Short mmCIF file of C-alpha atoms in Angstrom, two decimals:
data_model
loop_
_atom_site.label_atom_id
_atom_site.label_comp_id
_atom_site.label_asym_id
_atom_site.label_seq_id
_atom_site.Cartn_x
_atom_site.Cartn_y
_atom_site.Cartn_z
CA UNK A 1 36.81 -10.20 43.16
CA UNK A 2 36.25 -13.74 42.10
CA UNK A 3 32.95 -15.90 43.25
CA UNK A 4 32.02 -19.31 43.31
CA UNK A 5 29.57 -18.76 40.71
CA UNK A 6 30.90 -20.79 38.42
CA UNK A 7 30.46 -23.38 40.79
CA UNK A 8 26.64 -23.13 40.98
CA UNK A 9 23.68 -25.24 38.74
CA UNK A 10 21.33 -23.74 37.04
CA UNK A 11 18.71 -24.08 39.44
CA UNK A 12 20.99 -22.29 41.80
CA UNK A 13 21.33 -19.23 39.27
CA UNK A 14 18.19 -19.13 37.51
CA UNK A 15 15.73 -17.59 40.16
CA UNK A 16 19.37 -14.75 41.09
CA UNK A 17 18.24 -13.75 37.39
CA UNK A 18 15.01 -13.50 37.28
CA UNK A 19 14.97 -11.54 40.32
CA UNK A 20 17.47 -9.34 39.66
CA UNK A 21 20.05 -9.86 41.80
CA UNK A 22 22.08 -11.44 39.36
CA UNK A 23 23.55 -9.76 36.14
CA UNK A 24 23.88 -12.05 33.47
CA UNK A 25 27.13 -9.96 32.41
CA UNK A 26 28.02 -10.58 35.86
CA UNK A 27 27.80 -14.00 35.53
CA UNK A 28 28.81 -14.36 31.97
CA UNK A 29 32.39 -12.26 33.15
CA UNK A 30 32.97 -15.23 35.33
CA UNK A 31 32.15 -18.01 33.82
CA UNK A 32 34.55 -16.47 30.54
CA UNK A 33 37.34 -15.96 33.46
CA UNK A 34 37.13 -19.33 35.11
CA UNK A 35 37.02 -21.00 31.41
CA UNK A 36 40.23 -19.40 30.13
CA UNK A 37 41.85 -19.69 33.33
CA UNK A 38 41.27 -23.29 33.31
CA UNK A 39 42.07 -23.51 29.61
CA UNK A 40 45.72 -24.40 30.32
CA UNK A 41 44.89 -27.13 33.06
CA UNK A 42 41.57 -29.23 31.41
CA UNK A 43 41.40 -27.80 28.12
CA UNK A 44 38.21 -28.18 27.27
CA UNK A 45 37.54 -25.12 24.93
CA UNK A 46 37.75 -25.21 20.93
CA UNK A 47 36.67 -21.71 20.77
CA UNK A 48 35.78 -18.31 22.72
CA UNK A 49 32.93 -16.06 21.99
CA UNK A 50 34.24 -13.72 24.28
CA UNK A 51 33.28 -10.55 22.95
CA UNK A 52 29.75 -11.32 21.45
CA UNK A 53 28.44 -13.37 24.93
CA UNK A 54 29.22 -9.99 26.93
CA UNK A 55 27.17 -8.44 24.27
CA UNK A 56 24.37 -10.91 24.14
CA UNK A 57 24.69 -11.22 28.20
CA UNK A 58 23.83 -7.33 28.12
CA UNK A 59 20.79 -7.64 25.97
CA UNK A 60 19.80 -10.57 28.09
CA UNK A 61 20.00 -8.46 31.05
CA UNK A 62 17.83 -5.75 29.36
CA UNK A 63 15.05 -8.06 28.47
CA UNK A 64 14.94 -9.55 32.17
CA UNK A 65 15.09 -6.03 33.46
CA UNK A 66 11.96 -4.57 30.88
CA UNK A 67 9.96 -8.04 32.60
CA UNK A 68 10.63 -10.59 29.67
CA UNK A 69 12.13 -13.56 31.43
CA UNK A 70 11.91 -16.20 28.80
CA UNK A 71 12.75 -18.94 31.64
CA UNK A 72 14.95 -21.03 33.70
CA UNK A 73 17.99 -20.65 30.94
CA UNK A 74 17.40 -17.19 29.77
CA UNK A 75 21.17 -15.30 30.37
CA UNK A 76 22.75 -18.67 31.51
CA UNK A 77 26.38 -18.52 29.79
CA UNK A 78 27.04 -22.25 27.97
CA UNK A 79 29.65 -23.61 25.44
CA UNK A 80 28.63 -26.10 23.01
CA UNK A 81 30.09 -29.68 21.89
CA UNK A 82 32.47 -28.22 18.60
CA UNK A 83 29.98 -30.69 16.35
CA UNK A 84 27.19 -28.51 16.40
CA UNK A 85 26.92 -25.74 13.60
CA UNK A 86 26.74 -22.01 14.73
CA UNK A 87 25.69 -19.68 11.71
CA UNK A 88 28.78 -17.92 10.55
CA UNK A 89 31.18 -19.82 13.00
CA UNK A 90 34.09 -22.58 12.60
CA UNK A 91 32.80 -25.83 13.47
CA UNK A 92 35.49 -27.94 13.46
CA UNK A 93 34.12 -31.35 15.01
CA UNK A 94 37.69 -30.95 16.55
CA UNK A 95 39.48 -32.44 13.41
CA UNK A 96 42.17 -31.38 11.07
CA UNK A 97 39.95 -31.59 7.46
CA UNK A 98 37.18 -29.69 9.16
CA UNK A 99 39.58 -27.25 10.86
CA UNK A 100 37.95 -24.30 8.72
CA UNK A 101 34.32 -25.55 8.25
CA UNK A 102 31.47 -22.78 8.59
CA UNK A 103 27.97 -23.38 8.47
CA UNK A 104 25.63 -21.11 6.87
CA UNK A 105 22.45 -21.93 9.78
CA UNK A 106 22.38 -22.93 13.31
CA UNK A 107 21.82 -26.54 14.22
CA UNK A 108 17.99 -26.83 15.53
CA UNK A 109 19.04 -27.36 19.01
CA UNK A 110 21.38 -24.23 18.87
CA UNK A 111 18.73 -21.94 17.73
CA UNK A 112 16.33 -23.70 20.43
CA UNK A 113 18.58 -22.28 22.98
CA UNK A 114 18.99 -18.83 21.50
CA UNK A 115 15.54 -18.07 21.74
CA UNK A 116 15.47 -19.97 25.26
CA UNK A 117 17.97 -16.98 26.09
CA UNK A 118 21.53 -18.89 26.14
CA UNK A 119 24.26 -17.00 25.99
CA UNK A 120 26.84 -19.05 23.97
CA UNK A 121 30.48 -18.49 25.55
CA UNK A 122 32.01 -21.06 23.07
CA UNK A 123 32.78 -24.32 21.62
CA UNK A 124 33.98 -27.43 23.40
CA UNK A 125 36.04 -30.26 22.43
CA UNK A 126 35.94 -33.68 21.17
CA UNK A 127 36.99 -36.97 19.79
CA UNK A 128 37.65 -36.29 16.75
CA UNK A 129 34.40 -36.44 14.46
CA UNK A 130 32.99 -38.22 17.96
CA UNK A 131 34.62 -41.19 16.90
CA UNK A 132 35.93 -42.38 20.48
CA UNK A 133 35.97 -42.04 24.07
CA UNK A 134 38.94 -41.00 25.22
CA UNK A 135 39.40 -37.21 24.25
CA UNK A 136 42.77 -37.75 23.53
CA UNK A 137 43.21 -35.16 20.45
CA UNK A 138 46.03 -35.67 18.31
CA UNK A 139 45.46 -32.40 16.38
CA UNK A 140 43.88 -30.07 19.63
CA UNK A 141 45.78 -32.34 22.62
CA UNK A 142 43.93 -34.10 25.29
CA UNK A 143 41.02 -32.73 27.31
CA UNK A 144 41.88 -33.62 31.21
CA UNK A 145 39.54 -34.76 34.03
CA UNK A 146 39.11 -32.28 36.56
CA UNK A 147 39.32 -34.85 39.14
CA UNK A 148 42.84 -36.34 38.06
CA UNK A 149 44.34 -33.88 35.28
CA UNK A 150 46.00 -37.65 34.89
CA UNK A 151 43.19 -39.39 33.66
CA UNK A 152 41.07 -39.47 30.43
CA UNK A 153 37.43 -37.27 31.12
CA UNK A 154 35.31 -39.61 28.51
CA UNK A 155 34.40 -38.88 24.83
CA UNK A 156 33.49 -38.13 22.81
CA UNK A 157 32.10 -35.06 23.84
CA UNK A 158 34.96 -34.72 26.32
CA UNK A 159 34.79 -31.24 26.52
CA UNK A 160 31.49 -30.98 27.64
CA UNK A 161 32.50 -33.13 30.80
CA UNK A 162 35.17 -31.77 32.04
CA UNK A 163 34.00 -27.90 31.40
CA UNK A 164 30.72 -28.67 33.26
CA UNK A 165 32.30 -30.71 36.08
CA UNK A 166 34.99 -27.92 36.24
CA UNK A 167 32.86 -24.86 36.07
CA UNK A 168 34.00 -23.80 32.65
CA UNK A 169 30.67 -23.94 31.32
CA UNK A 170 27.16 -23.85 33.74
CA UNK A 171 25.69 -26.41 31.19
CA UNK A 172 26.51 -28.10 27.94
CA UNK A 173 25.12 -30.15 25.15
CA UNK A 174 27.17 -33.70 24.11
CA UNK A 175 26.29 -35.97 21.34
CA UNK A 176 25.94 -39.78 21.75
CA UNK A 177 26.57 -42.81 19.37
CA UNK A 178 27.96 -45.58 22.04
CA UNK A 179 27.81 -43.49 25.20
CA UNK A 180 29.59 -40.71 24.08
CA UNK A 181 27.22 -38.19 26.62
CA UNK A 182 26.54 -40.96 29.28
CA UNK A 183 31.12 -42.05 29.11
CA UNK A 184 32.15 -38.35 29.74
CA UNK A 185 29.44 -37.72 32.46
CA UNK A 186 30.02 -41.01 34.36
CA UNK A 187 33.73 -39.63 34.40
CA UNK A 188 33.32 -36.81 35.29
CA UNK A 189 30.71 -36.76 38.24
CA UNK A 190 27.64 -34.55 36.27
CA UNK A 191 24.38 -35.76 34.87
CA UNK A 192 24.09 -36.84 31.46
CA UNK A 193 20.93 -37.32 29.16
CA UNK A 194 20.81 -39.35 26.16
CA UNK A 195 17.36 -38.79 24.90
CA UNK A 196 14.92 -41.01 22.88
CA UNK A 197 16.13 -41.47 19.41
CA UNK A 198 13.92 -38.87 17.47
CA UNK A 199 13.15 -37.10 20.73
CA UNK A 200 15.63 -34.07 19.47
CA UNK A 201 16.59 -33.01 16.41
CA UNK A 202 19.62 -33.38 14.96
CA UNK A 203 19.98 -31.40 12.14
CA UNK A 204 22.76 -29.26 11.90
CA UNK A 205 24.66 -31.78 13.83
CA UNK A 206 27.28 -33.46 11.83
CA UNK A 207 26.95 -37.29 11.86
CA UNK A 208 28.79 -40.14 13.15
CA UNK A 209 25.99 -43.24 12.98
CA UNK A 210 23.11 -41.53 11.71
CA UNK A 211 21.04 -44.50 13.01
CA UNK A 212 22.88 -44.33 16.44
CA UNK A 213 23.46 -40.57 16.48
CA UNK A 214 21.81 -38.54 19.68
CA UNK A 215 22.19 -34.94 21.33
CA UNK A 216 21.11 -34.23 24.89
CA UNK A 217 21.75 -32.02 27.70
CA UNK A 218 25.09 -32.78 30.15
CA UNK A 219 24.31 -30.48 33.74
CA UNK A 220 25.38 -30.42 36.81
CA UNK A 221 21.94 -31.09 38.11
CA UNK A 222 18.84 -33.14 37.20
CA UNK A 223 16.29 -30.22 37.17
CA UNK A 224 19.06 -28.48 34.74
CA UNK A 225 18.82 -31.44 32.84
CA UNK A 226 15.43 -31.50 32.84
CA UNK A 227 15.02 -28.02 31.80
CA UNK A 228 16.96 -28.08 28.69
CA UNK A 229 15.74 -31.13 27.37
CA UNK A 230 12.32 -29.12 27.52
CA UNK A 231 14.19 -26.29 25.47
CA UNK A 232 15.87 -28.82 22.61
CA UNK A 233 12.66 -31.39 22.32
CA UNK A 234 9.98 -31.51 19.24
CA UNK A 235 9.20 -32.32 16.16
CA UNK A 236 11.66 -31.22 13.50
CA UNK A 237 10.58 -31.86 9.59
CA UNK A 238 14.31 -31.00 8.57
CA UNK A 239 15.56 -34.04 10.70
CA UNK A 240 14.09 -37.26 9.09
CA UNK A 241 14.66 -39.22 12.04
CA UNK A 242 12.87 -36.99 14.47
CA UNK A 243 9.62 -38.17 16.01
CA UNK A 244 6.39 -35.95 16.40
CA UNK A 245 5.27 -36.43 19.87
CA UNK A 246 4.38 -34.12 22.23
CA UNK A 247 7.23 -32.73 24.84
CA UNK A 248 6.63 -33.07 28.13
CA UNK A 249 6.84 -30.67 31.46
CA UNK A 250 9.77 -32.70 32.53
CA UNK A 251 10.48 -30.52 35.66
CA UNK A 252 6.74 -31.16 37.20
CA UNK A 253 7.67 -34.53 36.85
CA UNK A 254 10.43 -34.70 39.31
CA UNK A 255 8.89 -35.37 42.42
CA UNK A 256 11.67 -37.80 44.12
CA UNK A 257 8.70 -40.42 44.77
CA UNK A 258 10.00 -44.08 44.20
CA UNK A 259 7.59 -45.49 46.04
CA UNK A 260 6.07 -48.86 44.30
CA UNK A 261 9.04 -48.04 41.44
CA UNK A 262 9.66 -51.46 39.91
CA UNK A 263 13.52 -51.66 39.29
CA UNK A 264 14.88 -53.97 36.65
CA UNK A 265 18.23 -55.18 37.43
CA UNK A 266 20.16 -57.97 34.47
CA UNK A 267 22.95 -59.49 36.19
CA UNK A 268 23.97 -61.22 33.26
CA UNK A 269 25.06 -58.43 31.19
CA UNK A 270 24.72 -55.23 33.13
CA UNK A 271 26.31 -56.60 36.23
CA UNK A 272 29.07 -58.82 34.58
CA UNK A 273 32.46 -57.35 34.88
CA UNK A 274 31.89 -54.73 36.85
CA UNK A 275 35.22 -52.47 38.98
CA UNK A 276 34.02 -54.20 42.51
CA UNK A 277 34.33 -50.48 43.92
CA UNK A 278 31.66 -49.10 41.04
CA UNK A 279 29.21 -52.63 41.49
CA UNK A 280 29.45 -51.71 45.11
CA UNK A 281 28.26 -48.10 44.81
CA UNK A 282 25.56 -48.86 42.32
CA UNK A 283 24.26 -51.28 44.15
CA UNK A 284 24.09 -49.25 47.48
CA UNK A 285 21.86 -46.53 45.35
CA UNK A 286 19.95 -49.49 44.05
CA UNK A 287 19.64 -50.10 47.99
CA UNK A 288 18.59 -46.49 48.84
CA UNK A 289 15.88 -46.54 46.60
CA UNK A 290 14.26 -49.75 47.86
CA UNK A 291 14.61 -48.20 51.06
CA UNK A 292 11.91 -45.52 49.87
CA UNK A 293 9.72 -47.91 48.68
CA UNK A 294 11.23 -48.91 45.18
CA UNK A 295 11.06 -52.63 44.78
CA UNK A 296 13.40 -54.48 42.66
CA UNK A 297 13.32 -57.51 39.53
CA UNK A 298 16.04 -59.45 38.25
CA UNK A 299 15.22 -59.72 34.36
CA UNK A 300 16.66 -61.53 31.70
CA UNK A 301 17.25 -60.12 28.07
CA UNK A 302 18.99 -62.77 25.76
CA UNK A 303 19.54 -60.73 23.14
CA UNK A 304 22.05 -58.32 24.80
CA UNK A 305 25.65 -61.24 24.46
CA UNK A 306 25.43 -59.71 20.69
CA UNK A 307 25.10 -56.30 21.09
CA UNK A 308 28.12 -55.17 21.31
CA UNK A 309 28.65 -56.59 17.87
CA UNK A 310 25.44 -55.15 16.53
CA UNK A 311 26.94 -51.57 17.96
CA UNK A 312 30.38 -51.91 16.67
CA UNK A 313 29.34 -53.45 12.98
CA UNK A 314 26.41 -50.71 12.40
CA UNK A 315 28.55 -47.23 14.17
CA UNK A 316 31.51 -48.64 11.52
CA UNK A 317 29.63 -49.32 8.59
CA UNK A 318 27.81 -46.18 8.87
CA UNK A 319 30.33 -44.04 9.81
CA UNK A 320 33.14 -45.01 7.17
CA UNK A 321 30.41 -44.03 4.43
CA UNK A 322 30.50 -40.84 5.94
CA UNK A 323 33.55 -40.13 5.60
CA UNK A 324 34.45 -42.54 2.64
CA UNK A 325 35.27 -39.87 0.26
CA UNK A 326 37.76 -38.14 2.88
CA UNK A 327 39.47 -41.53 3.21
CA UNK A 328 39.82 -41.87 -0.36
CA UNK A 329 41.87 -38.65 -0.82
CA UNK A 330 43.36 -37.63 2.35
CA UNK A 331 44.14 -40.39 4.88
CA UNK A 332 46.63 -38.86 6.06
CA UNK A 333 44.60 -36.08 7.57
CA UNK A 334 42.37 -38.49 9.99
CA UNK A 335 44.30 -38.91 13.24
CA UNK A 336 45.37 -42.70 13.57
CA UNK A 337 42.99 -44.10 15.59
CA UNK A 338 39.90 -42.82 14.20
CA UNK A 339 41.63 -43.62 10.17
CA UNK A 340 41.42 -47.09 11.76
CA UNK A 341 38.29 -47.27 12.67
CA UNK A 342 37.57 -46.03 9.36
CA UNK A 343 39.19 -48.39 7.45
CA UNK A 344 37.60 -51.28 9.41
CA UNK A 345 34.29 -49.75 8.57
CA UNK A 346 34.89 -50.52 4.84
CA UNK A 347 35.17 -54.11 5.65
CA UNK A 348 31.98 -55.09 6.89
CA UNK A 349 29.14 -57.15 4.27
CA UNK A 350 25.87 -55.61 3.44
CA UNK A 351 25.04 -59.28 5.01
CA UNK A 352 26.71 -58.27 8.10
CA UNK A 353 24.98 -54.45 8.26
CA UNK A 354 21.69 -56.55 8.02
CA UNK A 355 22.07 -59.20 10.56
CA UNK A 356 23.36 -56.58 12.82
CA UNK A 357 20.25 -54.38 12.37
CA UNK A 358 17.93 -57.90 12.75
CA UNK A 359 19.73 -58.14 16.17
CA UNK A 360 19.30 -54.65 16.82
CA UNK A 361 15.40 -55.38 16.16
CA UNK A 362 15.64 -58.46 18.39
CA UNK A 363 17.23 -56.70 21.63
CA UNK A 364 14.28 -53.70 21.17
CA UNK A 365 11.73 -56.10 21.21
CA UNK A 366 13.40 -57.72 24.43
CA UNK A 367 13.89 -54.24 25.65
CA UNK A 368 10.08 -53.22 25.04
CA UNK A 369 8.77 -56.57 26.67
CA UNK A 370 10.97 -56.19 29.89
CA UNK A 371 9.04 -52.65 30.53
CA UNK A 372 5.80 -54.41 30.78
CA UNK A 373 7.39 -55.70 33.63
CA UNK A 374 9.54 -53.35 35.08
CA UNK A 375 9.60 -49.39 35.07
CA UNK A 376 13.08 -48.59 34.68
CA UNK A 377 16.57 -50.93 34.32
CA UNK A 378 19.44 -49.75 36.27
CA UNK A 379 23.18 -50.67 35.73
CA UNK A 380 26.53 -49.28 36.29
CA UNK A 381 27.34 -46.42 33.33
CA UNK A 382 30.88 -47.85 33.01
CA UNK A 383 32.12 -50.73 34.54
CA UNK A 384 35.24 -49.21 35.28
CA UNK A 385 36.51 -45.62 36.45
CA UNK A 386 38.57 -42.89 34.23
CA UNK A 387 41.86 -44.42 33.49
CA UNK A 388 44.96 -43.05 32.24
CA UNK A 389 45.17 -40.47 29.35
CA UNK A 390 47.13 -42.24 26.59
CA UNK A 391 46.66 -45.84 28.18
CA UNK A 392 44.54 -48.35 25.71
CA UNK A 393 43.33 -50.33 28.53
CA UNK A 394 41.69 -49.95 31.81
CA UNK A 395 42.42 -51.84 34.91
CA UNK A 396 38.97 -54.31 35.92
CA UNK A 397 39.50 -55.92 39.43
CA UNK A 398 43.38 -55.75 39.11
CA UNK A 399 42.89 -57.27 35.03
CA UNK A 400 44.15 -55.23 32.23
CA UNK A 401 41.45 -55.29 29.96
CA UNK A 402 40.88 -53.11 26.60
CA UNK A 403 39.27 -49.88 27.50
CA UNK A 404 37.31 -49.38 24.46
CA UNK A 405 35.60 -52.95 24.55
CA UNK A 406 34.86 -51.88 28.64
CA UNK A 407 33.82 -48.63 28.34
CA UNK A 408 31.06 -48.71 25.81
CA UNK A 409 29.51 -52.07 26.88
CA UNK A 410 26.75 -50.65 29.32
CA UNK A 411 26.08 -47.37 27.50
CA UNK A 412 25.73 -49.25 23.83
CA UNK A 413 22.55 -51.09 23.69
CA UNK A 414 20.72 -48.03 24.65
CA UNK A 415 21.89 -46.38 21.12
CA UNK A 416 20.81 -49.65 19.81
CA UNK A 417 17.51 -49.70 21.10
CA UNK A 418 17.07 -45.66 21.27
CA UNK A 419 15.44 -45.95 24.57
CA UNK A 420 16.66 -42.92 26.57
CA UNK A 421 19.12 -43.49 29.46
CA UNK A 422 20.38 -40.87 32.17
CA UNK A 423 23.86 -41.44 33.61
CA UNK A 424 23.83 -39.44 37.34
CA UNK A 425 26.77 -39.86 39.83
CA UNK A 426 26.55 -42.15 42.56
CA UNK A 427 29.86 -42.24 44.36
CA UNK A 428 33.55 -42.54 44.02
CA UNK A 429 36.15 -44.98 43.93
CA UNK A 430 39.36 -43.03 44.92
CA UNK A 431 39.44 -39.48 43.49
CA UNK A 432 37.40 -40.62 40.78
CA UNK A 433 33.45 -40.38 40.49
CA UNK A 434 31.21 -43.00 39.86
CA UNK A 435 27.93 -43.01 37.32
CA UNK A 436 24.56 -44.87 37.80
CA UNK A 437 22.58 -45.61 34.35
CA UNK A 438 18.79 -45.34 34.23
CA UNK A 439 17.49 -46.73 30.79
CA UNK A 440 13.68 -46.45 30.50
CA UNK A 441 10.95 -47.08 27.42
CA UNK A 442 10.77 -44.83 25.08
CA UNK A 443 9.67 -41.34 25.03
CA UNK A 444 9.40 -41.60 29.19
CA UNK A 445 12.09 -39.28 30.15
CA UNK A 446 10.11 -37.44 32.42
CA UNK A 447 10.40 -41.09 35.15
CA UNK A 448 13.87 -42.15 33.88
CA UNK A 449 14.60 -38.43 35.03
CA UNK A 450 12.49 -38.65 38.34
CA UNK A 451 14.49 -42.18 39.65
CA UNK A 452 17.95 -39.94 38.85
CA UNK A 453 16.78 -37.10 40.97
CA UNK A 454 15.92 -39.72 43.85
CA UNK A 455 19.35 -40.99 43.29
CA UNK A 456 20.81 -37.09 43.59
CA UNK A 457 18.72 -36.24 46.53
CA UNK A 458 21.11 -38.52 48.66
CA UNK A 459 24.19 -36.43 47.95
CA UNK A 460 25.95 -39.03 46.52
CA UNK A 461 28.91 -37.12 45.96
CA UNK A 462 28.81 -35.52 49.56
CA UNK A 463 29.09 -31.86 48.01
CA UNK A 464 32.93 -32.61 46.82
CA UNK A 465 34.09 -31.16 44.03
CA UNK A 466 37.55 -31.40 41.54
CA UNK A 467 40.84 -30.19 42.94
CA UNK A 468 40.79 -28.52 39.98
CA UNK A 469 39.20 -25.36 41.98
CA UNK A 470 41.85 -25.42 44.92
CA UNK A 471 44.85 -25.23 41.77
CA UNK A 472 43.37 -22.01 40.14
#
């Protein structure tokens, strides 16, 4: 007989485990059910590890039984973003020239979760090489939005979204260059985590912008967010780009308490062009939390009118000497819009790379000036809502306007900058969930983390949840 498990949060299923009056096979049954019945509808999955998560669910369960709960994640059943390597498994960053790729070693953040107890139930789809946002395959088809089957559920990591939103997966990992963790969650109504760049490491994770490049947790909960990023955090000597400072108890820290919170708000930038219905909704949360004793500051960062052309010239230039060599010999094999992007990527000066990473230096130090002032900055995560798979633009206040320019203008500077920035729902417009950004300085998670939990004690999304569930 079917459940709602699939429906629940970690924090909801972790404490059935440890006491024991939740299997792990149990749970790992139906979360394997739920994901390949909703295969055909969202289809999120890359890949099943059907047989071997039973297995690993049972040892988990013999573990917890013999009194060695390893924690809050130990015989949780997740899939993984399908750009992460798995020893001895296809990893096909959802393309056609990696289509047989298999690492030899687990990516750090993969083996951080093994020994955290994860069982792995597969891997989840994405733009292809995590080179857009709209999850709109042309080798694997389209990933759908639970909400609206209709509409696009973010990218890159896509899959991640919509399984976690849908129940397919209890928890996931994404990846994040532009916004590509903060796009999908905003989209599809869960909480998404882009850490501090160096906070996590990424090696074993195949590269879009190395300079850019993130992983973090995507939940259906801020304490599950919390939790993991605990799990995937630390120093890393394999990953040159990883930082060694200490990890915090980021659960302890999430007390709900706003009060004296100073909230940055940039109505120049962040506020500019913003779906009346989303501006509307982020600024009632903005609202709630002044009404527990947050106060709010309107704050001006110059530097932000060019970063959207410091994003675009440094995530080409560095990704199109990634994949140079691929370009060279087999075009053909790239799906069209991602060859594109590719070929623009060769056009850009090492003149151009530089000024872009002088601006890049000038927003951070704007950035790191504004939090001597303020504790957090909060913005809309998109400033539009989901629109249609296979549509290029997104409708702004009844304006057609191009949906790639749109969708990664709030999440970008925070890739820029590597400050870490939490998207967490805060409403809908129609059908279609709404996310809140929280960017704060670097390397403080732990409050950026706090203000979303605030945010989700409200019940933003007034316990809803995608049609999806009344279909299957």
């Amino acid at each position: 007989m079917k459940t709602d498990l699939h429906l629940k949060s970690v924090e909801e299923l972790a404490p059935l485990i440890e006491n024991k009056t939740l299997s792990p096979v149990e749970l790992t049954k139906e979360i394997l059910n739920f994901a390949e019945e909703s295969q055909p509808k969202i289809n999120s999955y890359m890949a099943f590890y059907h047989e071997e998560a039973i297995e690993n669910a049972k040892l988990a369960e013999q573990e917890i039984i013999n009194g060695n709960y390893r924690g809050m994640y130990h015989g949780i059943p997740m899939a993984l973003k399908d750009n992460l390597y798995f020893k001895d498994k296809i990893t096909t960053m959802s393309s056609k020239i990696h289509k047989d790729f298999v690492s030899n070693y687990d990516a750090t953040v993969v083996e951080k979760l093994r020994d955290a107890g994860v069982i792995f139930t597969g891997k989840l789809s994405m733009h292809e090489y995590a080179w857009g946002i709209t999850n709109n395959n042309p080798h694997y088809g389209p990933v759908r939005n639970p909400w609206d089957l209709d509409k696009i559920p973010g990218g890159s990591s896509g899959g991640s979204g919509a399984a976690v939103a849908a129940g397919a997966s209890v928890a996931s990992l994404g990846t994040d260059t532009a916004g590509s963790i903060r796009i999908p969650s905003s989209a599809c109504g869960i909480v998404g985590l882009k850490p501090t760049h160096g906070r996590v490491s990424k090696f074993g994770c195949y590269p879009l912008a190395w300079s850019l490049d993130h992983i973090g947790p995507m939940t259906k909960t801020v304490k599950d967010a919390a939790a993991m990023l605990e799990i995937i955090s630390g120093f890393d000597h394999r990953d040159p780009t990883c930082v060694d400072v200490p990890v915090d108890n980021y659960l302890n820290q999430l007390s709900g308490n706003v009060k004296d919170l100073v909230i940055g708000v940039n109505e120049d930038y962040f506020f500019n062009r913003v779906d009346s219905d989303v501006e509307r909704a982020v600024r009632a949360s903005i609202q709630n939390l002044v009404d527990q004793g947050a106060k709010v500051e309107v704050v001006k960062i110059p530097s932000l009118q060019y970063a959207e052309w410091a994003e675009i010239v440094t995530s080409l230039s560095e990704a199109s000497a990634i994949h140079h060599s691929d370009l060279q010999k087999r075009p053909q094999d790239f799906g069209d819009d991602i060859r594109l992007l590719f070929e623009l990527g060769e056009l850009p000066s090492a003149v151009d790379y530089l000024q872009a990473q002088q601006v890049r230096r000038q927003i951070k130090q704007e950035f790191t000036q504004i939090f001597n002032q303020v504790d957090v900055l909060i913005s809309p995560t998109l400033p539009i809502v989901a629109n249609t798979i296979g549509d290029d633009f997104a409708e702004l206040n009844g304006e057609k306007v191009d949906l790639i320019d749109n969708i990664i203008r709030f999440t970008g500077p925070s890739n820029l900058t590597g400050l870490p920035a939490l998207s967490v729902p805060c409403g809908f417009k129609g059908n279609l969930p709404i996310g809140l950004q929280i960017i704060g300085p670097a390397f403080n998670e732990g409050r950026i983390l706090n203000v979303g939990y605030a945010i989700e004690q409200t019940n933003p999304l007034k316990n809803r949840k995608p049609n999806l569930f009344a279909n299957i």
